Amino acid sequence: MKAGIIGLPNVGKSTLFNCLSNTKAQSANFPFCTIEPNLGKINVPDRRLNFLEKLVDPKKVTPTSIEIVDIAGLVKGANKGEGLGNKFLANIRETDAIIHVIRCFDDNEIIHVDGSINPLRDKETIELELQLKDLETVNKKLSKIERASNSGDKEAQREYNVLNKIIDDLERSRNVRSIDFSTEDKMNFVKPLQLLTDKPVLYVCNVSENDVTKGNHYVKMIQKSASKEGAEVIFLGVKIEADINELETYEERQLFIEDLGLNEPGSAKLITSVYKLLSLHTFFTVGKNEVRAWAIPINSNAQEAAGVIHSDFSKGFIRAEVFAYSDYQKYKSDNKLKEAGKMRIEGKEYIVNDGDIIYFRFNV
């Protein structure tokens, strides 16, 4: 699962990417510093791993991770190819979710591509380009099925109606993710189009150091706008996150974070939000060799979870021995869990819960 960082040029996307991934993508105070997309892997913070490490004392602890892509800045006319727009829009299409970074601070020394600070305008500029590209995609699809629809094909007629609804909403500047569809229509007709404005989005307001604890009036503008589509908004100081990232020890970072009045780095909150945005949650495997967190889509079953570890686990699945993290906290050993009746035997169709600790039994 992969999330793409998008926004206007020079709003802090590459600096944020570097903070998250520890990959040194080029970042500078001029538009279009990034041309080719940068790909990085980020570990998902999870305090449950700290407890499991102390309890089990394994040789190795492995957090789960997700991929992020730093995509070059979009500009007006991107849907027509402006600023290499078609290429950048294609990069967005390959992601599963969008992290939309918006500049929400004043600083005359940092160039803004439009010459002034207006976060709401910036948000709408990006959304318009995505909407126009989606209109192009949907109109192409519509022209392909129009004849079948006119001939009386009921399935084609249904798809034709769905596509026309999308077009109507896009022309009213409404993102596809905000449109209500039946589950069947969504899966059969909307999802296959991979529309840009159908992807789940997280708005990230880049603020100054003075605003990292409470935000500012720019953030409130974005929150009001995003609430109309039920999207989450978080704010952080990208420059501050970069400064935190440069500190060598955990103790130094904690002191810096506390001096700012924060409980944790903004990047940690961002990663957790992106993980949820991708509809992922976590199960654990626990042993003396390794304690490991695994990411799976919400509503995955036990056999699918086994396949995340290794295809042989899925093919030869016999059963899953499952207990909850909260019970492990309480009883602190497998034997005591079993004695208390807290370890369950589950089949391949069992829906895995967030925080499940699982031993898989399989035969190949």
Coordinates of C-alpha atoms in Angstrom, one line a residue:
M1 CA 0.0 0.0 0.0
K2 CA 1.4 3.4 -1.0
A3 CA 0.6 7.0 -0.2
G4 CA 1.6 9.9 -2.4
I5 CA 2.6 13.3 -1.1
I6 CA 1.2 16.1 -3.4
G7 CA 0.8 19.8 -3.4
L8 CA 1.9 23.0 -5.2
P9 CA 5.6 23.4 -5.8
N10 CA 7.8 24.5 -2.9
V11 CA 5.3 23.9 0.0
G12 CA 7.6 21.4 1.9
K13 CA 6.7 18.1 0.3
S14 CA 10.3 16.8 -0.2
T15 CA 11.4 18.0 3.2
L16 CA 8.5 16.2 4.8
F17 CA 9.3 13.1 2.7
N18 CA 12.9 13.2 4.1
C19 CA 11.6 13.5 7.7
L20 CA 9.3 10.5 7.2
S21 CA 11.6 8.2 5.3
N22 CA 15.1 9.2 6.2
T23 CA 15.7 9.3 2.5
K24 CA 17.6 12.4 1.4
A25 CA 15.4 13.6 -1.6
Q26 CA 16.5 17.0 -2.9
S27 CA 14.7 19.9 -1.4
A28 CA 15.4 23.6 -2.1
N29 CA 13.7 27.1 -2.1
F30 CA 12.6 27.0 -5.7
P31 CA 9.6 25.5 -7.6
F32 CA 10.0 22.1 -9.3
C33 CA 13.1 21.0 -7.3
T34 CA 11.6 17.5 -7.5
I35 CA 11.0 16.1 -11.0
E36 CA 11.1 12.3 -10.7
P37 CA 9.1 10.8 -7.8
N38 CA 11.0 9.7 -4.8
L39 CA 10.0 6.4 -3.1
G40 CA 10.6 5.7 0.6
K41 CA 9.5 3.2 3.2
I42 CA 8.4 4.5 6.6
N43 CA 8.0 2.5 9.9
V44 CA 4.7 2.8 11.6
P45 CA 5.1 3.8 15.3
D46 CA 3.4 1.4 17.7
R47 CA 3.9 1.5 21.5
R48 CA 2.6 -2.0 21.8
L49 CA 5.9 -3.2 20.3
N50 CA 7.8 -1.6 23.2
F51 CA 5.8 -3.6 25.7
L52 CA 6.2 -6.8 23.7
E53 CA 10.0 -6.3 23.4
K54 CA 10.4 -5.8 27.2
L55 CA 8.2 -8.9 28.0
V56 CA 9.7 -11.3 25.4
D57 CA 13.2 -10.0 25.0
P58 CA 13.5 -11.2 21.4
K59 CA 16.7 -11.0 19.2
K60 CA 14.9 -8.7 16.8
V61 CA 11.9 -6.3 16.7
T62 CA 10.4 -5.4 13.4
P63 CA 7.7 -2.7 13.0
T64 CA 5.3 -2.7 10.1
S65 CA 5.9 -0.2 7.3
I66 CA 4.2 1.6 4.4
E67 CA 5.5 3.2 1.3
I68 CA 5.3 6.9 0.5
V69 CA 6.0 8.7 -2.8
D70 CA 7.2 12.3 -3.0
I71 CA 5.5 13.5 -6.2
A72 CA 6.6 16.7 -8.0
G73 CA 4.5 19.9 -7.5
L74 CA 1.4 20.4 -9.5
V75 CA 0.4 23.7 -11.1
K76 CA -2.6 25.2 -12.9
G77 CA -3.0 23.5 -16.3
A78 CA -1.4 20.2 -15.1
N79 CA -4.3 18.2 -16.6
K80 CA -3.3 19.7 -20.0
G81 CA 0.4 18.9 -19.5
E82 CA 1.5 22.1 -17.9
G83 CA 4.6 21.7 -15.7
L84 CA 5.0 18.0 -16.9
G85 CA 1.5 17.7 -15.4
N86 CA 0.4 14.5 -17.2
K87 CA 3.4 12.7 -15.9
F88 CA 2.8 13.8 -12.3
L89 CA -0.9 13.0 -12.5
A90 CA 0.1 9.5 -13.6
N91 CA 2.3 9.1 -10.6
I92 CA -0.7 10.0 -8.3
R93 CA -2.8 7.4 -10.1
E94 CA -0.4 4.7 -8.9
T95 CA -0.9 5.5 -5.2
D96 CA -3.6 4.2 -2.8
A97 CA -4.0 7.4 -0.8
I98 CA -3.1 11.1 -1.0
I99 CA -1.2 13.3 1.5
H100 CA -2.0 16.8 0.4
V101 CA 0.6 19.3 1.8
I102 CA -0.6 22.9 2.0
R103 CA 1.5 25.9 3.0
C104 CA -0.1 27.6 6.0
F105 CA 2.6 30.1 7.1
D106 CA 3.9 33.5 6.1
D107 CA 7.6 33.9 5.2
N108 CA 8.7 36.4 2.5
E109 CA 12.0 34.6 2.0
I110 CA 10.3 31.3 0.9
I111 CA 9.0 31.6 -2.7
H112 CA 5.3 30.8 -3.4
V113 CA 4.6 29.7 -6.9
D114 CA 1.5 32.1 -7.0
G115 CA 3.3 35.0 -5.3
S116 CA 1.0 35.1 -2.2
I117 CA -0.2 33.0 0.7
N118 CA -3.7 31.7 0.3
P119 CA -4.1 28.1 1.5
L120 CA -7.7 27.7 0.4
R121 CA -6.9 28.9 -3.1
D122 CA -3.9 26.5 -3.1
K123 CA -6.1 23.5 -2.0
E124 CA -8.7 24.3 -4.7
T125 CA -6.0 24.7 -7.4
I126 CA -4.8 21.2 -6.8
E127 CA -8.3 19.7 -6.5
L128 CA -9.4 21.4 -9.8
E129 CA -6.5 19.8 -11.7
L130 CA -7.4 16.4 -10.3
Q131 CA -11.1 16.9 -11.0
L132 CA -10.4 17.9 -14.6
K133 CA -8.2 14.9 -15.2
D134 CA -11.0 12.7 -13.7
L135 CA -13.5 14.3 -16.1
E136 CA -11.3 13.4 -19.0
T137 CA -11.1 9.8 -17.8
V138 CA -14.8 9.5 -17.2
N139 CA -15.8 11.1 -20.5
K140 CA -13.6 8.6 -22.4
K141 CA -15.2 5.7 -20.6
L142 CA -18.7 7.1 -21.2
S143 CA -18.1 7.4 -25.0
K144 CA -17.1 3.7 -25.0
I145 CA -20.2 2.4 -23.4
E146 CA -22.8 4.8 -24.8
R147 CA -23.7 2.6 -27.8
A148 CA -24.2 -0.4 -25.6
S149 CA -26.3 1.6 -23.2
N150 CA -28.5 2.9 -26.1
S151 CA -28.9 -0.7 -27.4
G152 CA -30.8 -1.7 -24.2
D153 CA -27.9 -3.4 -22.3
K154 CA -29.1 -3.0 -18.7
E155 CA -25.6 -3.3 -17.2
A156 CA -24.3 -0.7 -19.6
Q157 CA -27.2 1.5 -18.8
R158 CA -26.5 1.3 -15.1
E159 CA -22.8 2.1 -15.7
Y160 CA -23.9 5.0 -18.0
N161 CA -26.0 6.5 -15.2
V162 CA -23.1 6.2 -12.7
L163 CA -20.7 7.8 -15.0
N164 CA -23.1 10.7 -15.7
K165 CA -23.5 11.2 -12.0
I166 CA -19.7 11.4 -11.6
I167 CA -19.5 14.0 -14.4
D168 CA -22.3 16.1 -12.9
D169 CA -20.6 16.2 -9.5
L170 CA -17.1 16.8 -10.9
E171 CA -18.5 19.7 -12.9
R172 CA -19.7 21.2 -9.6
S173 CA -16.2 20.9 -8.1
R174 CA -17.2 17.9 -6.0
N175 CA -14.6 15.2 -5.4
V176 CA -15.6 11.6 -6.3
R177 CA -14.8 10.4 -2.8
S178 CA -17.7 12.6 -1.6
I179 CA -20.3 11.0 -3.8
D180 CA -22.7 8.3 -2.4
F181 CA -22.8 5.1 -4.5
S182 CA -24.2 1.7 -3.7
T183 CA -21.5 -0.9 -2.8
E184 CA -22.1 -2.7 -6.1
D185 CA -21.8 0.4 -8.2
K186 CA -18.7 1.5 -6.4
M187 CA -16.9 -1.8 -6.9
N188 CA -18.1 -2.5 -10.5
F189 CA -18.0 0.9 -12.1
V190 CA -16.1 3.5 -9.9
K191 CA -13.1 1.6 -8.5
P192 CA -11.8 0.3 -11.8
L193 CA -11.5 3.8 -13.1
Q194 CA -8.8 4.6 -10.5
L195 CA -10.0 8.2 -10.3
L196 CA -7.7 10.7 -8.6
T197 CA -10.4 12.4 -6.5
D198 CA -11.8 9.0 -5.4
K199 CA -8.6 8.3 -3.4
P200 CA -8.8 8.9 0.3
V201 CA -7.0 12.1 1.3
L202 CA -5.2 13.6 4.4
Y203 CA -4.6 17.3 4.4
V204 CA -1.4 18.4 6.0
C205 CA -1.0 22.0 6.9
N206 CA 2.6 23.1 7.1
V207 CA 2.8 25.8 9.8
S208 CA 5.5 27.9 11.4
E209 CA 7.2 27.0 14.7
N210 CA 4.9 29.4 16.6
D211 CA 1.8 27.5 15.4
V212 CA 2.8 23.8 15.9
T213 CA 0.7 23.4 19.1
K214 CA -2.5 25.2 18.2
G215 CA -2.5 25.9 14.5
N216 CA -3.6 29.2 13.0
H217 CA -6.4 30.9 11.0
Y218 CA -5.0 29.3 7.8
V219 CA -5.5 25.8 9.3
K220 CA -9.1 26.7 10.3
M221 CA -9.8 27.6 6.6
I222 CA -8.6 24.1 5.5
Q223 CA -10.4 22.3 8.3
K224 CA -13.7 24.0 7.4
S225 CA -13.2 23.1 3.7
A226 CA -12.1 19.5 4.4
S227 CA -15.1 18.8 6.7
K228 CA -17.4 19.0 3.7
E229 CA -15.9 15.7 2.4
G230 CA -15.2 14.2 5.8
A231 CA -11.4 14.4 5.4
E232 CA -8.9 14.6 8.2
V233 CA -6.7 17.6 8.6
I234 CA -3.5 17.7 10.7
F235 CA -1.0 20.5 11.1
L236 CA 2.8 20.3 11.8
G237 CA 5.9 22.4 11.1
V238 CA 7.8 20.7 8.4
K239 CA 11.0 22.7 9.2
I240 CA 10.7 21.8 12.9
E241 CA 10.2 18.1 11.9
A242 CA 13.4 18.3 9.9
D243 CA 15.3 19.8 12.9
I244 CA 14.0 17.0 15.1
N245 CA 15.1 14.5 12.6
E246 CA 18.7 15.9 12.6
L247 CA 19.1 15.2 16.4
E248 CA 21.2 12.1 17.0
T249 CA 19.7 10.7 20.2
Y250 CA 16.3 9.8 21.4
E251 CA 16.8 12.0 24.6
E252 CA 17.7 15.0 22.5
R253 CA 14.7 14.6 20.4
Q254 CA 12.4 14.3 23.4
L255 CA 13.8 17.4 25.0
F256 CA 13.3 19.4 21.8
I257 CA 9.7 18.0 21.4
E258 CA 8.9 18.9 25.1
D259 CA 10.3 22.4 24.7
L260 CA 7.9 22.9 21.8
G261 CA 5.0 21.9 24.0
L262 CA 4.4 18.6 22.0
N263 CA 3.8 15.1 23.2
E264 CA 5.3 13.5 20.1
P265 CA 6.7 14.6 16.7
G266 CA 4.1 15.7 14.2
S267 CA 5.5 13.1 11.8
A268 CA 4.5 10.3 14.1
K269 CA 0.9 11.5 14.2
L270 CA 1.1 11.9 10.4
I271 CA 2.3 8.3 9.8
T272 CA -0.5 6.9 12.1
S273 CA -3.1 8.9 10.2
V274 CA -1.8 7.7 6.8
Y275 CA -1.9 4.1 8.1
K276 CA -5.6 4.5 8.9
L277 CA -6.2 6.3 5.7
L278 CA -4.9 3.2 3.8
S279 CA -7.5 1.1 5.8
L280 CA -4.7 -0.9 7.4
H281 CA -4.4 -2.3 10.9
T282 CA -1.9 -4.5 12.7
F283 CA -1.5 -8.0 14.0
F284 CA 1.6 -9.4 15.8
T285 CA 3.8 -12.5 15.8
V286 CA 5.7 -13.1 19.0
G287 CA 8.7 -15.3 19.6
K288 CA 12.3 -15.3 21.0
N289 CA 13.8 -14.8 17.6
E290 CA 11.5 -12.0 16.6
V291 CA 8.6 -9.8 17.6
R292 CA 7.0 -8.4 14.5
A293 CA 4.1 -6.2 13.5
W294 CA 2.3 -7.0 10.3
A295 CA 0.1 -4.6 8.3
I296 CA -3.1 -6.1 6.7
P297 CA -6.2 -4.5 5.2
I298 CA -9.1 -4.1 7.7
N299 CA -11.5 -7.1 7.5
S300 CA -8.8 -9.5 6.3
N301 CA -9.3 -13.1 7.4
A302 CA -6.8 -15.4 9.1
Q303 CA -5.7 -17.1 5.9
E304 CA -5.0 -13.8 4.2
A305 CA -3.0 -12.7 7.3
A306 CA -1.0 -15.9 7.1
G307 CA -0.2 -15.1 3.4
V308 CA 1.2 -11.7 4.4
I309 CA 3.9 -13.6 6.3
H310 CA 4.6 -16.3 3.6
S311 CA 2.5 -17.8 0.8
D312 CA 3.2 -21.3 2.3
F313 CA 1.4 -20.3 5.5
S314 CA -1.7 -19.5 3.4
K315 CA -1.5 -22.6 1.2
G316 CA -1.0 -25.0 4.0
F317 CA -3.2 -23.2 6.6
I318 CA -4.4 -25.5 9.4
R319 CA -5.5 -23.1 12.1
A320 CA -4.6 -19.9 13.9
E321 CA -4.0 -19.7 17.6
V322 CA -5.1 -16.2 18.6
F323 CA -5.1 -14.0 21.6
A324 CA -5.6 -10.3 22.2
Y325 CA -2.8 -7.9 22.9
S326 CA -4.8 -6.6 25.9
D327 CA -4.9 -10.1 27.4
Y328 CA -1.2 -10.5 26.8
Q329 CA -0.6 -7.3 28.8
K330 CA -2.6 -8.8 31.6
Y331 CA -1.4 -12.4 31.8
K332 CA 2.1 -11.9 30.4
S333 CA 2.7 -15.5 29.2
D334 CA 1.3 -18.1 26.8
N335 CA 0.7 -20.6 29.6
K336 CA -1.3 -18.2 31.8
L337 CA -3.3 -17.1 28.7
K338 CA -4.2 -20.8 28.0
E339 CA -5.1 -21.4 31.6
A340 CA -7.4 -18.4 31.6
G341 CA -9.1 -19.6 28.4
K342 CA -7.9 -16.5 26.5
M343 CA -6.2 -18.3 23.6
R344 CA -8.7 -19.2 20.8
I345 CA -8.4 -21.6 18.0
E346 CA -9.7 -20.0 14.8
G347 CA -10.2 -21.2 11.2
K348 CA -9.2 -19.6 7.9
E349 CA -12.3 -17.4 7.8
Y350 CA -11.7 -15.7 11.1
I351 CA -11.6 -11.9 10.7
V352 CA -8.4 -10.6 12.3
N353 CA -8.7 -7.8 14.8
D354 CA -6.3 -4.9 15.3
G355 CA -3.8 -6.0 18.0
D356 CA -4.3 -9.8 17.6
I357 CA -1.3 -11.9 18.4
I358 CA -1.3 -15.0 16.3
Y359 CA 0.5 -18.3 16.0
F360 CA -0.2 -19.9 12.6
R361 CA -0.2 -23.7 12.2
F362 CA 0.3 -24.9 8.7
N363 CA 1.5 -27.9 6.7
V364 CA 3.1 -27.8 3.2

